[in-house]
Amino acid sequence: GTIQISAPTFSKQSYQTTQAKLSGKIDDFKTGTYVILTIVKPDGTSYDLKGILTNKGQFTIPMMIDSNWQAGQYVVSARHNGVMIGSTSFLVQ
């Protein structure tokens, strides 16, 4: 499988949100199952996002980046059925 982010760098702005899109494809999947994305923030804390797979094994998860986001490097890793699919990273400044 694969995972990618719509841009390598995002600028946070006051009173305005920027949309980032995480997308990818799972090779061996069942329709209606989930992909779990773990997002690790620059301070080391993390949270999970859940995305449903289409009938082609693809997923797209929008994220709204606003002025509350920490500046720095974010690392996103994707899992499906407990198996690591891949990871990507992006910068918020």
PDB file of C-alpha atoms in Angstrom:
ATOM      1  CA  GLY A   1       0.000   0.000   0.000  1.00  0.00           C
ATOM      2  CA  THR A   2       0.888   3.670  -0.191  1.00  0.00           C
ATOM      3  CA  ILE A   3       0.227   6.885   1.714  1.00  0.00           C
ATOM      4  CA  GLN A   4       0.868  10.473   0.664  1.00  0.00           C
ATOM      5  CA  ILE A   5       0.153  14.045   1.730  1.00  0.00           C
ATOM      6  CA  SER A   6      -1.138  16.733  -0.642  1.00  0.00           C
ATOM      7  CA  ALA A   7       1.863  19.042   0.009  1.00  0.00           C
ATOM      8  CA  PRO A   8       5.170  18.786   1.928  1.00  0.00           C
ATOM      9  CA  THR A   9       4.719  22.105   3.782  1.00  0.00           C
ATOM     10  CA  PHE A  10       1.710  24.004   5.128  1.00  0.00           C
ATOM     11  CA  SER A  11       1.629  27.549   6.472  1.00  0.00           C
ATOM     12  CA  LYS A  12      -0.658  28.178   9.406  1.00  0.00           C
ATOM     13  CA  GLN A  13      -2.481  31.484   9.267  1.00  0.00           C
ATOM     14  CA  SER A  14      -4.590  33.376  11.773  1.00  0.00           C
ATOM     15  CA  TYR A  15      -8.326  33.244  11.106  1.00  0.00           C
ATOM     16  CA  GLN A  16      -7.863  30.938   8.152  1.00  0.00           C
ATOM     17  CA  THR A  17      -7.642  27.185   7.660  1.00  0.00           C
ATOM     18  CA  THR A  18      -5.593  25.317   5.094  1.00  0.00           C
ATOM     19  CA  GLN A  19      -6.812  21.934   3.930  1.00  0.00           C
ATOM     20  CA  ALA A  20      -4.319  19.094   3.785  1.00  0.00           C
ATOM     21  CA  LYS A  21      -5.285  15.769   2.274  1.00  0.00           C
ATOM     22  CA  LEU A  22      -3.895  12.409   3.301  1.00  0.00           C
ATOM     23  CA  SER A  23      -4.554   9.774   0.691  1.00  0.00           C
ATOM     24  CA  GLY A  24      -3.380   6.355  -0.290  1.00  0.00           C
ATOM     25  CA  LYS A  25      -4.200   2.889  -1.473  1.00  0.00           C
ATOM     26  CA  ILE A  26      -4.302  -0.508   0.214  1.00  0.00           C
ATOM     27  CA  ASP A  27      -3.431  -3.531  -1.925  1.00  0.00           C
ATOM     28  CA  ASP A  28      -5.014  -6.377   0.033  1.00  0.00           C
ATOM     29  CA  PHE A  29      -8.292  -5.131   1.536  1.00  0.00           C
ATOM     30  CA  LYS A  30     -12.018  -5.649   2.022  1.00  0.00           C
ATOM     31  CA  THR A  31     -14.478  -2.911   1.055  1.00  0.00           C
ATOM     32  CA  GLY A  32     -15.814  -1.040   4.079  1.00  0.00           C
ATOM     33  CA  THR A  33     -12.793  -1.775   6.265  1.00  0.00           C
ATOM     34  CA  TYR A  34     -10.706   0.988   7.795  1.00  0.00           C
ATOM     35  CA  VAL A  35      -7.233   2.386   7.570  1.00  0.00           C
ATOM     36  CA  ILE A  36      -5.874   3.901  10.797  1.00  0.00           C
ATOM     37  CA  LEU A  37      -3.573   6.903  10.449  1.00  0.00           C
ATOM     38  CA  THR A  38      -1.410   7.798  13.450  1.00  0.00           C
ATOM     39  CA  ILE A  39      -0.295  11.417  13.436  1.00  0.00           C
ATOM     40  CA  VAL A  40       2.716  12.263  15.609  1.00  0.00           C
ATOM     41  CA  LYS A  41       2.967  15.968  16.434  1.00  0.00           C
ATOM     42  CA  PRO A  42       6.245  17.904  16.827  1.00  0.00           C
ATOM     43  CA  ASP A  43       6.007  17.597  20.638  1.00  0.00           C
ATOM     44  CA  GLY A  44       5.853  13.795  20.395  1.00  0.00           C
ATOM     45  CA  THR A  45       2.167  13.379  21.249  1.00  0.00           C
ATOM     46  CA  SER A  46      -0.014  11.531  18.778  1.00  0.00           C
ATOM     47  CA  TYR A  47      -3.584  10.839  17.780  1.00  0.00           C
ATOM     48  CA  ASP A  48      -5.350   8.495  15.376  1.00  0.00           C
ATOM     49  CA  LEU A  49      -7.602   9.193  12.415  1.00  0.00           C
ATOM     50  CA  LYS A  50      -9.768   6.523  10.857  1.00  0.00           C
ATOM     51  CA  GLY A  51     -10.506   6.446   7.131  1.00  0.00           C
ATOM     52  CA  ILE A  52     -12.888   4.126   5.335  1.00  0.00           C
ATOM     53  CA  LEU A  53     -11.661   2.339   2.214  1.00  0.00           C
ATOM     54  CA  THR A  54     -13.462   2.626  -1.113  1.00  0.00           C
ATOM     55  CA  ASN A  55     -14.224  -0.392  -3.289  1.00  0.00           C
ATOM     56  CA  LYS A  56     -10.846   0.203  -4.985  1.00  0.00           C
ATOM     57  CA  GLY A  57      -8.955   0.164  -1.669  1.00  0.00           C
ATOM     58  CA  GLN A  58      -8.337   3.899  -1.700  1.00  0.00           C
ATOM     59  CA  PHE A  59      -8.758   6.430   1.101  1.00  0.00           C
ATOM     60  CA  THR A  60      -8.711  10.208   1.396  1.00  0.00           C
ATOM     61  CA  ILE A  61      -8.758  11.960   4.746  1.00  0.00           C
ATOM     62  CA  PRO A  62      -8.964  15.767   4.854  1.00  0.00           C
ATOM     63  CA  MET A  63      -7.279  17.663   7.688  1.00  0.00           C
ATOM     64  CA  MET A  64      -7.883  21.321   8.435  1.00  0.00           C
ATOM     65  CA  ILE A  65      -4.683  23.075   9.531  1.00  0.00           C
ATOM     66  CA  ASP A  66      -5.289  26.273  11.484  1.00  0.00           C
ATOM     67  CA  SER A  67      -3.346  28.618  13.754  1.00  0.00           C
ATOM     68  CA  ASN A  68      -3.722  26.202  16.706  1.00  0.00           C
ATOM     69  CA  TRP A  69      -1.439  23.609  15.105  1.00  0.00           C
ATOM     70  CA  GLN A  70       2.088  23.364  16.509  1.00  0.00           C
ATOM     71  CA  ALA A  71       4.825  24.442  14.118  1.00  0.00           C
ATOM     72  CA  GLY A  72       7.222  21.684  13.142  1.00  0.00           C
ATOM     73  CA  GLN A  73       7.444  18.239  11.617  1.00  0.00           C
ATOM     74  CA  TYR A  74       4.452  15.864  11.655  1.00  0.00           C
ATOM     75  CA  VAL A  75       4.859  12.168  10.887  1.00  0.00           C
ATOM     76  CA  VAL A  76       1.900  10.138   9.649  1.00  0.00           C
ATOM     77  CA  SER A  77       1.911   6.343   9.583  1.00  0.00           C
ATOM     78  CA  ALA A  78      -0.855   4.149   8.151  1.00  0.00           C
ATOM     79  CA  ARG A  79      -2.012   0.746   9.400  1.00  0.00           C
ATOM     80  CA  HIS A  80      -4.587  -1.642   8.003  1.00  0.00           C
ATOM     81  CA  ASN A  81      -5.622  -4.798   9.879  1.00  0.00           C
ATOM     82  CA  GLY A  82      -2.707  -4.213  12.247  1.00  0.00           C
ATOM     83  CA  VAL A  83      -0.152  -4.150   9.411  1.00  0.00           C
ATOM     84  CA  MET A  84       2.001  -1.073   8.782  1.00  0.00           C
ATOM     85  CA  ILE A  85       1.445   0.195   5.227  1.00  0.00           C
ATOM     86  CA  GLY A  86       3.784   3.158   5.105  1.00  0.00           C
ATOM     87  CA  SER A  87       4.467   6.619   6.408  1.00  0.00           C
ATOM     88  CA  THR A  88       4.902  10.183   5.239  1.00  0.00           C
ATOM     89  CA  SER A  89       5.681  13.496   6.865  1.00  0.00           C
ATOM     90  CA  PHE A  90       4.880  17.170   6.434  1.00  0.00           C
ATOM     91  CA  LEU A  91       5.924  20.485   7.913  1.00  0.00           C
ATOM     92  CA  VAL A  92       3.706  23.143   9.486  1.00  0.00           C
ATOM     93  CA  GLN A  93       5.221  26.618   9.733  1.00  0.00           C
TER      94      GLN A  93
END
